[in-house]
mmCIF file of C-alpha atoms in Angstrom:
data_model
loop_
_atom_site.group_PDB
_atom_site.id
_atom_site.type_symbol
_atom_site.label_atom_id
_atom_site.label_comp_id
_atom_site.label_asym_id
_atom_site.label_seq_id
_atom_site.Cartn_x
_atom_site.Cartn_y
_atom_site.Cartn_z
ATOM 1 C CA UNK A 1 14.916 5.138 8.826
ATOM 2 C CA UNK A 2 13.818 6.386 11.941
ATOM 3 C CA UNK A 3 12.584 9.883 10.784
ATOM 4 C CA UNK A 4 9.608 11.208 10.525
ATOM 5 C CA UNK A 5 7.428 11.228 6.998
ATOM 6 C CA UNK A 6 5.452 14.647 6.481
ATOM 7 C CA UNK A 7 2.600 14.619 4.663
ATOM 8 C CA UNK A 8 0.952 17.819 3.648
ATOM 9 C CA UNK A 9 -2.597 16.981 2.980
ATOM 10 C CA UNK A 10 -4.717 20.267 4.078
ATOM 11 C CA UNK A 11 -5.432 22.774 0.682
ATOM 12 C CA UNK A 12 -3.888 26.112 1.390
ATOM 13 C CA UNK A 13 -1.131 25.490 3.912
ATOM 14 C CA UNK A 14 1.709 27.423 3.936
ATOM 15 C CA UNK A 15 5.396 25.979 4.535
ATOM 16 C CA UNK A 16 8.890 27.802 5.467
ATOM 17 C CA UNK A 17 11.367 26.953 8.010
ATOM 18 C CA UNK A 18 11.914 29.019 11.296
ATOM 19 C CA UNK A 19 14.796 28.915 13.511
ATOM 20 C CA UNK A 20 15.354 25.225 11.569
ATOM 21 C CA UNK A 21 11.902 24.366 12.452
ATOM 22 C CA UNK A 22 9.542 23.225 8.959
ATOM 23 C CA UNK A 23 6.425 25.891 9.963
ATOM 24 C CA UNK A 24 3.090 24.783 8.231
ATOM 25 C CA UNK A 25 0.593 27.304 8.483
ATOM 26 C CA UNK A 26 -3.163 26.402 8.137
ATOM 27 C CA UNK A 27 -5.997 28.488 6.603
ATOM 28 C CA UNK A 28 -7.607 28.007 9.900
ATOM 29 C CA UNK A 29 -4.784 29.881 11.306
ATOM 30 C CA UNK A 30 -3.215 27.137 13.041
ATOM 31 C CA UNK A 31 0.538 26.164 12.866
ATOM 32 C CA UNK A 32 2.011 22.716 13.150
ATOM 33 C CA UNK A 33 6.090 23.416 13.485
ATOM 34 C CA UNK A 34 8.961 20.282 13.489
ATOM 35 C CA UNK A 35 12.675 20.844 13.681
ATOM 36 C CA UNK A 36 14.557 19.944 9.885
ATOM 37 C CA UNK A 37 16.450 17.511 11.952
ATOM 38 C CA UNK A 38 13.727 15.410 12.587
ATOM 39 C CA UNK A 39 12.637 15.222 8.921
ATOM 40 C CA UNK A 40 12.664 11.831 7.075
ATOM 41 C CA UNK A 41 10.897 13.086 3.818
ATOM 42 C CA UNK A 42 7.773 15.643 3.228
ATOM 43 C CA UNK A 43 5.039 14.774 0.784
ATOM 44 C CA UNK A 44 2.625 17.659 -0.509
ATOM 45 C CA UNK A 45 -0.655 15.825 -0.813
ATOM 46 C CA UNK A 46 -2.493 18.831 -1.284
ATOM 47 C CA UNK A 47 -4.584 20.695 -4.667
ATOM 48 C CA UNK A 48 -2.762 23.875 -3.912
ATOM 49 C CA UNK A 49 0.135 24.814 -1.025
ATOM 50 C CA UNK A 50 2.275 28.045 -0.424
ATOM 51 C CA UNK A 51 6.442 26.384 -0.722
ATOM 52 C CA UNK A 52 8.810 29.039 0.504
ATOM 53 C CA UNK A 53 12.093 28.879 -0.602
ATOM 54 C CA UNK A 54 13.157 28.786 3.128
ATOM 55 C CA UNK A 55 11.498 25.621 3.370
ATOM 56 C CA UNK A 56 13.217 24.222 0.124
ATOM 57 C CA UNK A 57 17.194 25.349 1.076
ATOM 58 C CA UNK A 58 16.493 23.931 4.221
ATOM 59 C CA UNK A 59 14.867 20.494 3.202
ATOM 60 C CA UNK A 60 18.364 20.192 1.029
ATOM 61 C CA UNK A 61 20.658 21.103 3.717
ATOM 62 C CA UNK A 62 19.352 18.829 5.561
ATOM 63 C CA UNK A 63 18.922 15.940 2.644
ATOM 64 C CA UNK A 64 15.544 16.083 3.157
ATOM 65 C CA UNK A 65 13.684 14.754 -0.298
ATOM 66 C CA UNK A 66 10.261 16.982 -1.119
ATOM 67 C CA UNK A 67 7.514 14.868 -3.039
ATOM 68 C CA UNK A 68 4.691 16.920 -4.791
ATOM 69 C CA UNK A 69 1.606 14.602 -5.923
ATOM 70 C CA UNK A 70 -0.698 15.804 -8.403
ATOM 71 C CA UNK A 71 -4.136 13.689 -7.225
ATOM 72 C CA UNK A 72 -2.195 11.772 -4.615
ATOM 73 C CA UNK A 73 -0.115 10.343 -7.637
ATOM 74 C CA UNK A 74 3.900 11.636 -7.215
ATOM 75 C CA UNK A 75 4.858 13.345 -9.963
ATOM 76 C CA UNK A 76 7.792 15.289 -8.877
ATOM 77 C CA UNK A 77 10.630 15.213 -6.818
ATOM 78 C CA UNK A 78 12.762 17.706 -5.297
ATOM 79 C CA UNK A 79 16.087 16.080 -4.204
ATOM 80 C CA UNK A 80 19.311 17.981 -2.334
ATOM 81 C CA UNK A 81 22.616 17.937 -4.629
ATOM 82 C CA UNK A 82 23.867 15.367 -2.151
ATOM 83 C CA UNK A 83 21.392 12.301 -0.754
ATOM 84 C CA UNK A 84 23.443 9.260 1.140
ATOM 85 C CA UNK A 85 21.109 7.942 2.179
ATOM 86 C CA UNK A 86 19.264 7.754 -1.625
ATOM 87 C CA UNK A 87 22.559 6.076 -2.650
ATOM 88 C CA UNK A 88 23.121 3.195 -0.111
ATOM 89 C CA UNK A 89 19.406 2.570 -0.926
ATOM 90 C CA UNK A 90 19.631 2.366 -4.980
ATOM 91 C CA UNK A 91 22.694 0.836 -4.736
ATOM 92 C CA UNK A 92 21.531 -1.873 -2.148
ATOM 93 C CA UNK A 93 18.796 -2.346 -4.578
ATOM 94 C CA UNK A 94 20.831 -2.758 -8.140
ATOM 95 C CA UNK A 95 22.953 -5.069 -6.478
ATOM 96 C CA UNK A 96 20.834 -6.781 -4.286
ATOM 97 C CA UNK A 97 21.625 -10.669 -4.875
ATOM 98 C CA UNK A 98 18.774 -13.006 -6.891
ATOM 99 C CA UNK A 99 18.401 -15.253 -3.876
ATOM 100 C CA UNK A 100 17.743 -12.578 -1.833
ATOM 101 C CA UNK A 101 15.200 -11.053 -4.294
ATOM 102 C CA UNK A 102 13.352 -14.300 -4.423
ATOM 103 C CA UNK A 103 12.899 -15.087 -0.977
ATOM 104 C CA UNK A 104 11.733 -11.266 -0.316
ATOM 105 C CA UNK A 105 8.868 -12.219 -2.982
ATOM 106 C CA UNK A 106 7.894 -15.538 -1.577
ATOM 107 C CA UNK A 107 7.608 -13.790 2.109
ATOM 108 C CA UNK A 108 4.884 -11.245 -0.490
ATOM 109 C CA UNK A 109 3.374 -13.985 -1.856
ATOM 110 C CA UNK A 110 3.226 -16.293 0.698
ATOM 111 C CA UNK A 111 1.479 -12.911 3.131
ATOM 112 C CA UNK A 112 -0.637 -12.333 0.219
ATOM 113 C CA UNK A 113 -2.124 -15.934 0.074
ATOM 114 C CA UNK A 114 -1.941 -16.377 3.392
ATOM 115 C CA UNK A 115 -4.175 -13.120 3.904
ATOM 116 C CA UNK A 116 -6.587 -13.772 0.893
ATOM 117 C CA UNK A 117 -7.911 -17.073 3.008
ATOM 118 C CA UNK A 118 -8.298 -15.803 5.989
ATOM 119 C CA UNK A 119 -10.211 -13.054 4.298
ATOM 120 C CA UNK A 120 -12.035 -15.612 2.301
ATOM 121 C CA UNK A 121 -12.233 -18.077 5.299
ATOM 122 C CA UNK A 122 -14.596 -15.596 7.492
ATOM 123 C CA UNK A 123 -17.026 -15.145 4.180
ATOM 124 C CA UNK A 124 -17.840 -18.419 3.135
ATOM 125 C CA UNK A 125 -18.330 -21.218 5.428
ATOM 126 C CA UNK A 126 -18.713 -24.392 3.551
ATOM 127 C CA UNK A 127 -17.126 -24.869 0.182
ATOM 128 C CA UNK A 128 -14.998 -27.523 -1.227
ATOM 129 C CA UNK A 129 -12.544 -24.656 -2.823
ATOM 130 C CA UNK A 130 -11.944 -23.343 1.155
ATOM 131 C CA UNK A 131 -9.798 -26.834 1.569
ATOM 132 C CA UNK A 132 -8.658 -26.505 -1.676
ATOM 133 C CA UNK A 133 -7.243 -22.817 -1.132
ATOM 134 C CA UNK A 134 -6.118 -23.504 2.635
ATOM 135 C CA UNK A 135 -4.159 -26.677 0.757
ATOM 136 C CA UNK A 136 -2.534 -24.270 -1.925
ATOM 137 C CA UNK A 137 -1.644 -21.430 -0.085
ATOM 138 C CA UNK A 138 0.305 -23.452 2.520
ATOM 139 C CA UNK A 139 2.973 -24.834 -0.341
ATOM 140 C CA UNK A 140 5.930 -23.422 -0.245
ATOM 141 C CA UNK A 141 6.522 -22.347 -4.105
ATOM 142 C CA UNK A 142 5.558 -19.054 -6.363
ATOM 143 C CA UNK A 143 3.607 -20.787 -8.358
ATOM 144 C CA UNK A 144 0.371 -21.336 -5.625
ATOM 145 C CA UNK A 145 -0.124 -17.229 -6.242
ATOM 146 C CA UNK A 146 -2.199 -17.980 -9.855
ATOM 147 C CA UNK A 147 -3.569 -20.766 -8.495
ATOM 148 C CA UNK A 148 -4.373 -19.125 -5.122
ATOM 149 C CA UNK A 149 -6.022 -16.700 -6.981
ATOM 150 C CA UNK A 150 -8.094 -18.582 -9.238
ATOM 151 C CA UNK A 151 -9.676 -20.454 -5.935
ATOM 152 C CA UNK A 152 -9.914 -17.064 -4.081
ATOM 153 C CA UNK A 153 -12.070 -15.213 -6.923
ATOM 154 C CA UNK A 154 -13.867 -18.139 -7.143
ATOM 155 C CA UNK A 155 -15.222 -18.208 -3.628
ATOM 156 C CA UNK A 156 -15.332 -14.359 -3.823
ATOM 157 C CA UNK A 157 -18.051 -14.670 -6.297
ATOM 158 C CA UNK A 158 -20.124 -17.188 -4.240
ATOM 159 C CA UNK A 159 -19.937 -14.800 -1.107
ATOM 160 C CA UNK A 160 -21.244 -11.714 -2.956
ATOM 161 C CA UNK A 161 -23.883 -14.407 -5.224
ATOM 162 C CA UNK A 162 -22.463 -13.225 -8.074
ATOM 163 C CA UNK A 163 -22.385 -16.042 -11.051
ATOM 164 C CA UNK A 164 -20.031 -15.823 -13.723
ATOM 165 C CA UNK A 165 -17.589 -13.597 -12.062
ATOM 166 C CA UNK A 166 -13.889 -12.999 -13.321
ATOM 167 C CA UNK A 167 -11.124 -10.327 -12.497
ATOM 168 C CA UNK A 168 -10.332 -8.075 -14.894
ATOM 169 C CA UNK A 169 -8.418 -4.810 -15.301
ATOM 170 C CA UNK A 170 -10.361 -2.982 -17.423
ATOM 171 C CA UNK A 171 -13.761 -3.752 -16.437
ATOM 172 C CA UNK A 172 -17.247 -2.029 -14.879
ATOM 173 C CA UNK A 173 -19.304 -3.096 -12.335
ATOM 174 C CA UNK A 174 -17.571 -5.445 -9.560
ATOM 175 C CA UNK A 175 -14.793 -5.370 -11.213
ATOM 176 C CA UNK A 176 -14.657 -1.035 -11.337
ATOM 177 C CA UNK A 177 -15.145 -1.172 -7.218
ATOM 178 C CA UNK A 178 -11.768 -2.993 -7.356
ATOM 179 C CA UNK A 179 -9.643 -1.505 -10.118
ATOM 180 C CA UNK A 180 -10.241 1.709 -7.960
ATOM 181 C CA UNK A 181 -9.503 0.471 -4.585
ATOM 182 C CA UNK A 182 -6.582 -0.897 -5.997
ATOM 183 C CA UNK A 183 -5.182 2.554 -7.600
ATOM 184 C CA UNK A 184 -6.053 4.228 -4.402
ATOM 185 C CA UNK A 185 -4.128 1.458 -2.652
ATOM 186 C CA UNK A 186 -0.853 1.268 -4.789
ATOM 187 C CA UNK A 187 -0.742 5.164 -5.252
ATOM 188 C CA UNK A 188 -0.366 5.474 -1.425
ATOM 189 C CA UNK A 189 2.620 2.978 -1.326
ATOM 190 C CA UNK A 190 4.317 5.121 -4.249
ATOM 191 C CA UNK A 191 3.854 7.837 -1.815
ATOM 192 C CA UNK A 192 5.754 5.176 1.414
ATOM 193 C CA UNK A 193 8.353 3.917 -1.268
ATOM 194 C CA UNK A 194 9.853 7.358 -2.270
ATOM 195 C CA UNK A 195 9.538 8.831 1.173
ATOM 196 C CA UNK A 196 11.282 5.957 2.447
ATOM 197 C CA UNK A 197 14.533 6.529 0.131
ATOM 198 C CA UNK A 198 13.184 3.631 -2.373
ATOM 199 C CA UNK A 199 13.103 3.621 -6.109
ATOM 200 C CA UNK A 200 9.810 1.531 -7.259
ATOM 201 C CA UNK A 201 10.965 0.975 -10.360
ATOM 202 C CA UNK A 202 13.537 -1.835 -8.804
ATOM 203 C CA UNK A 203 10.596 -4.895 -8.173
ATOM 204 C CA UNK A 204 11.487 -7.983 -6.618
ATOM 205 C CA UNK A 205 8.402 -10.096 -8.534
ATOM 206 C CA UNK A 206 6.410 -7.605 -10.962
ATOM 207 C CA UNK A 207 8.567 -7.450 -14.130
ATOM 208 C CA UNK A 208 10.055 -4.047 -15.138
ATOM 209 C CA UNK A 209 8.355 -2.115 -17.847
ATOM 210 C CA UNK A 210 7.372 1.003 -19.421
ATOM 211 C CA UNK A 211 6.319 3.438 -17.232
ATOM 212 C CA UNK A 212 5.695 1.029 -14.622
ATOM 213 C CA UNK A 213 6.778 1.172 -10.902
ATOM 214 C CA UNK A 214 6.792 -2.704 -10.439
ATOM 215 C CA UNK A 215 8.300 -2.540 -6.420
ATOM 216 C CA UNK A 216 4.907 -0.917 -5.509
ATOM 217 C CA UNK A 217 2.732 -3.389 -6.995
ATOM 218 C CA UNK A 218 4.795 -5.921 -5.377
ATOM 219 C CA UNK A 219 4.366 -4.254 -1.591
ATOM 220 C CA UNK A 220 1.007 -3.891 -2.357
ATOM 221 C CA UNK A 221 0.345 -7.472 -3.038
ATOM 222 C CA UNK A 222 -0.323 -8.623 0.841
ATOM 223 C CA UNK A 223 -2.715 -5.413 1.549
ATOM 224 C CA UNK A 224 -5.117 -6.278 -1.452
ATOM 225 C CA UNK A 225 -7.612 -8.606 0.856
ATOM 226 C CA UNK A 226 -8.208 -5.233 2.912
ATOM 227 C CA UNK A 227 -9.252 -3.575 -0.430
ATOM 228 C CA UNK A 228 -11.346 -6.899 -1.353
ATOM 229 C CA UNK A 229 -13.034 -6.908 2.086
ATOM 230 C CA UNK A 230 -14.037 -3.316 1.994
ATOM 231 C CA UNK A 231 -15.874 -3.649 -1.329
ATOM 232 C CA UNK A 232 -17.862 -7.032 -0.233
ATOM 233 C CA UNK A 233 -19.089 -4.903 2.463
ATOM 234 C CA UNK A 234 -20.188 -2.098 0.179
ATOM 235 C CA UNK A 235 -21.722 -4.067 -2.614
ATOM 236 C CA UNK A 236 -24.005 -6.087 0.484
ATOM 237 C CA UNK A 237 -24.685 -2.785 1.361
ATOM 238 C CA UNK A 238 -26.011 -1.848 -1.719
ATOM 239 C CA UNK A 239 -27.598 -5.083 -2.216
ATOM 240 C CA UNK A 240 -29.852 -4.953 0.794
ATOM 241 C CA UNK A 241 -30.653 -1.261 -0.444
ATOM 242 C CA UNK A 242 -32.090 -2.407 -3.869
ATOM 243 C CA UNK A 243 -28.849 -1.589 -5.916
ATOM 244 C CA UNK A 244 -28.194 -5.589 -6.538
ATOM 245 C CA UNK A 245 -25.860 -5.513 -9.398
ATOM 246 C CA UNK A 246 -25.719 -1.923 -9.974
ATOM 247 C CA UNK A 247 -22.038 -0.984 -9.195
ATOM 248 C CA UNK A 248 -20.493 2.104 -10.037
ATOM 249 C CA UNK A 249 -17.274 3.928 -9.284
ATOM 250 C CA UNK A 250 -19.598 6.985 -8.179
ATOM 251 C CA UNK A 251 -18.873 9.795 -4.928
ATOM 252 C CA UNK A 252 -20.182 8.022 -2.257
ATOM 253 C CA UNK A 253 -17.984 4.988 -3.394
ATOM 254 C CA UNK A 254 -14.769 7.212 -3.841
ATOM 255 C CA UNK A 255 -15.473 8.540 -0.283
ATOM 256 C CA UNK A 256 -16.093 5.353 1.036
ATOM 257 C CA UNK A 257 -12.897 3.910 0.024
ATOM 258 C CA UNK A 258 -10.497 7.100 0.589
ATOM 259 C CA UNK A 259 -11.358 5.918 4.040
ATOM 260 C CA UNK A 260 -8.743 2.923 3.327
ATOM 261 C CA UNK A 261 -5.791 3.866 4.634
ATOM 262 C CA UNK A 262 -7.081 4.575 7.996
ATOM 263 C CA UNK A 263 -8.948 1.819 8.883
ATOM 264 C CA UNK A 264 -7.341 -0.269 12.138
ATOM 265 C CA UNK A 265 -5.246 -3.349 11.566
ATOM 266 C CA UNK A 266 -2.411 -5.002 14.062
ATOM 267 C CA UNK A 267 0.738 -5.181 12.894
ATOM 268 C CA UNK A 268 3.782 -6.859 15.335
ATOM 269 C CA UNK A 269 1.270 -7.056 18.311
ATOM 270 C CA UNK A 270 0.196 -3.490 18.099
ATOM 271 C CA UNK A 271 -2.850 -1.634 16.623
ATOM 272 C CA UNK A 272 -2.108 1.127 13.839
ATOM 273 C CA UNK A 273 -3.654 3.021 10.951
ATOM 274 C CA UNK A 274 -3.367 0.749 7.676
ATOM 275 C CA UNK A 275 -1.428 3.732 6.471
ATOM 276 C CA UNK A 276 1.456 3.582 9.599
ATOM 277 C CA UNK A 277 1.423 -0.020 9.203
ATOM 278 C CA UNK A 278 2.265 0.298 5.104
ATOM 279 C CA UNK A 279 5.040 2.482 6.350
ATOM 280 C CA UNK A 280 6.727 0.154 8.449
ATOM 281 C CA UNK A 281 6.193 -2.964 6.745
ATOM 282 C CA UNK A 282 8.370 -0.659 3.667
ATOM 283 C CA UNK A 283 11.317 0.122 6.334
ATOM 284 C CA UNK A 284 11.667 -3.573 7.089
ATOM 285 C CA UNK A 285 12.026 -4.379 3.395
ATOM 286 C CA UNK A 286 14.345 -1.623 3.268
ATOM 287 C CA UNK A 287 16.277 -2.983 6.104
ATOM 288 C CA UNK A 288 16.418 -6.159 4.446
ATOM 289 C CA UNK A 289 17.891 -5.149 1.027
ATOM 290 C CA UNK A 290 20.260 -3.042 3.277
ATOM 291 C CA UNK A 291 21.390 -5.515 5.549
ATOM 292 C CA UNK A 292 21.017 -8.613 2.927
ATOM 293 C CA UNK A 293 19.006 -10.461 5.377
ATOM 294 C CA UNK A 294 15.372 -11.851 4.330
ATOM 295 C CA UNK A 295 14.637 -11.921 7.929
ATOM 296 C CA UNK A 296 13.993 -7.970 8.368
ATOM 297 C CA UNK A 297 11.262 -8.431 5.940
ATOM 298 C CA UNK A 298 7.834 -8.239 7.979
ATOM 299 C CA UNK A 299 4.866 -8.326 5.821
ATOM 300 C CA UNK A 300 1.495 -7.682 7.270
ATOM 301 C CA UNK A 301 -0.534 -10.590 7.856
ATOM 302 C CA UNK A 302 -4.163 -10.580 8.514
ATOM 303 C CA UNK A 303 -4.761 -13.230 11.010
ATOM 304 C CA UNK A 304 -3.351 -11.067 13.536
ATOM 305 C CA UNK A 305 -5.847 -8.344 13.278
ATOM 306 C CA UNK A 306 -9.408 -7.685 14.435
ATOM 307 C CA UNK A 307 -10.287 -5.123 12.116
ATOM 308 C CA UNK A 308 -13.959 -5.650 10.865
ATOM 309 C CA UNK A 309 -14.586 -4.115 7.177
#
């Protein structure tokens, strides 16, 4: 898909469609226009917009999907009576072969690993676990995720001095700071998925469940060590400032990590917003199931970047 994804995040604006041109109207009075044609998806990110129904007959005839998110979280969908595109893509996906589905999730696992060490590597300079970790990650099997992870929390803890540390869910302090990041993280690649013409509830490693969107916990899986790295940087922050041990999810934290999606990263040789990088890292999985070739499948990985958190 090379069209573009419109996201509607300023409260107030106003949308209709001119001369086939989307229109959005801002309450400082300025106007943003785009012809229909060039319309991938729209996303309305906002607490409160003005939809005209120009905008919405339009957006169908031109099978243009509208996605309204209620706290960034999609809750609704507005699809035209007729979406090829939609179809090629669920039905790529429902009968996408297991082979293919299992080397898509070793290229995620084998990113995520990959990017937890060199994460991990930069952080703590001399620990027997670092050899350990570089050892695991570099096998070539699923099962080096648990065990990657077990090694990478563990030398997690020692970089932040924190004894007796384990991940959680459902947890406060340390483990709060995360859970967040994380939701902030995943809700954003709900947002990519369905712009992008996929359904997340089709996962290639997560497991299928009630009301669970297991394909966007599985994209997710390489970009957690951004999350991670943010929040060591944050909690030393607050450590040198007294708060040692004090971690809450409070306003300054929330605004501090909303800031996610655009930090700087380089993705295929080039430097991007997180956020364009999520999106194109989702069209190459899309090309992949499409196409049936594993190949088209470019994770992010974090070597490659210069980004400091």
């Amino acid at each position: 898909m090379s069209y573009h994804i419109i996201d509607i995040s300023t409260t107030g604006a106003s949308l209709s469609v001119k001369d086939d041109q989307l229109v959005s109207k801002n309450p400082d009075g300025s106007v943003n226009k785009l012809p229909m044609e060039d319309i991938g998806s729209v996303l309305i990110n906002c607490f409160s917009a003005e939809v005209h129904s120009s905008f919405l007959v339009s957006a169908a005839e031109h099978k243009v999907p509208v996605f309204l998110c209620d706290k960034f979280k999609p809750v609704s969908m507005v699809l035209p009576v007729q979406r090829s595109s939609d179809t090629l893509m669920t039905r790529a996906q429902i009968e996408a072969p297991q082979r293919l589905l299992r080397k898509l999730w070793q290229k995620t696992v084998d990113a995520k690993c990959e990017n937890q060490y060199d994460f991990i590597a930069e952080i703590v300079k001399e620990d027997k676990r670092l050899e350990d970790l570089r050892v695991t990650k570099s096998r070539g099997d699923l099962t080096k995720e648990g065990n990657c992870a077990r090694l990478y929390w563990d030398l997690y803890s020692v970089a932040l001095d924190i004894n007796g540390f384990h991940r959680f869910r459902d947890d406060n302090g340390l483990n709060g700071l995360l859970n967040y990041g994380y939701a902030v993280l995943v809700l954003r690649v709900q947002q990519k998925l369905l712009s992008c013409g996929l359904d997340p509830l089709y996962g290639v490693g997560h497991f299928t469940k009630e009301r669970s969107l297991p394909l966007s916990y599985d994209i997710m899986e390489p970009f957690r060590p951004i999350v991670d790295e943010m929040i060591c940087s944050w909690v030393r922050e607050k450590d040198k400032a007294g708060g040692e041990g004090l971690y809450e999810v409070d306003k300054d934290y929330k605004r501090y990590i909303q800031l996610l999606m655009e930090r700087k990263v380089v993705y295929q040789k080039e430097e991007l917003s997180l956020d364009a990088v999520l999106e194109l890292v989702i069209k190459s999985f899309r090309r992949a199931l499409i196409s049936g070739k594993e190949s088209e499948y470019k994770p992010w990985i974090r070597r490659n970047s210069k980004w400091v958190g």
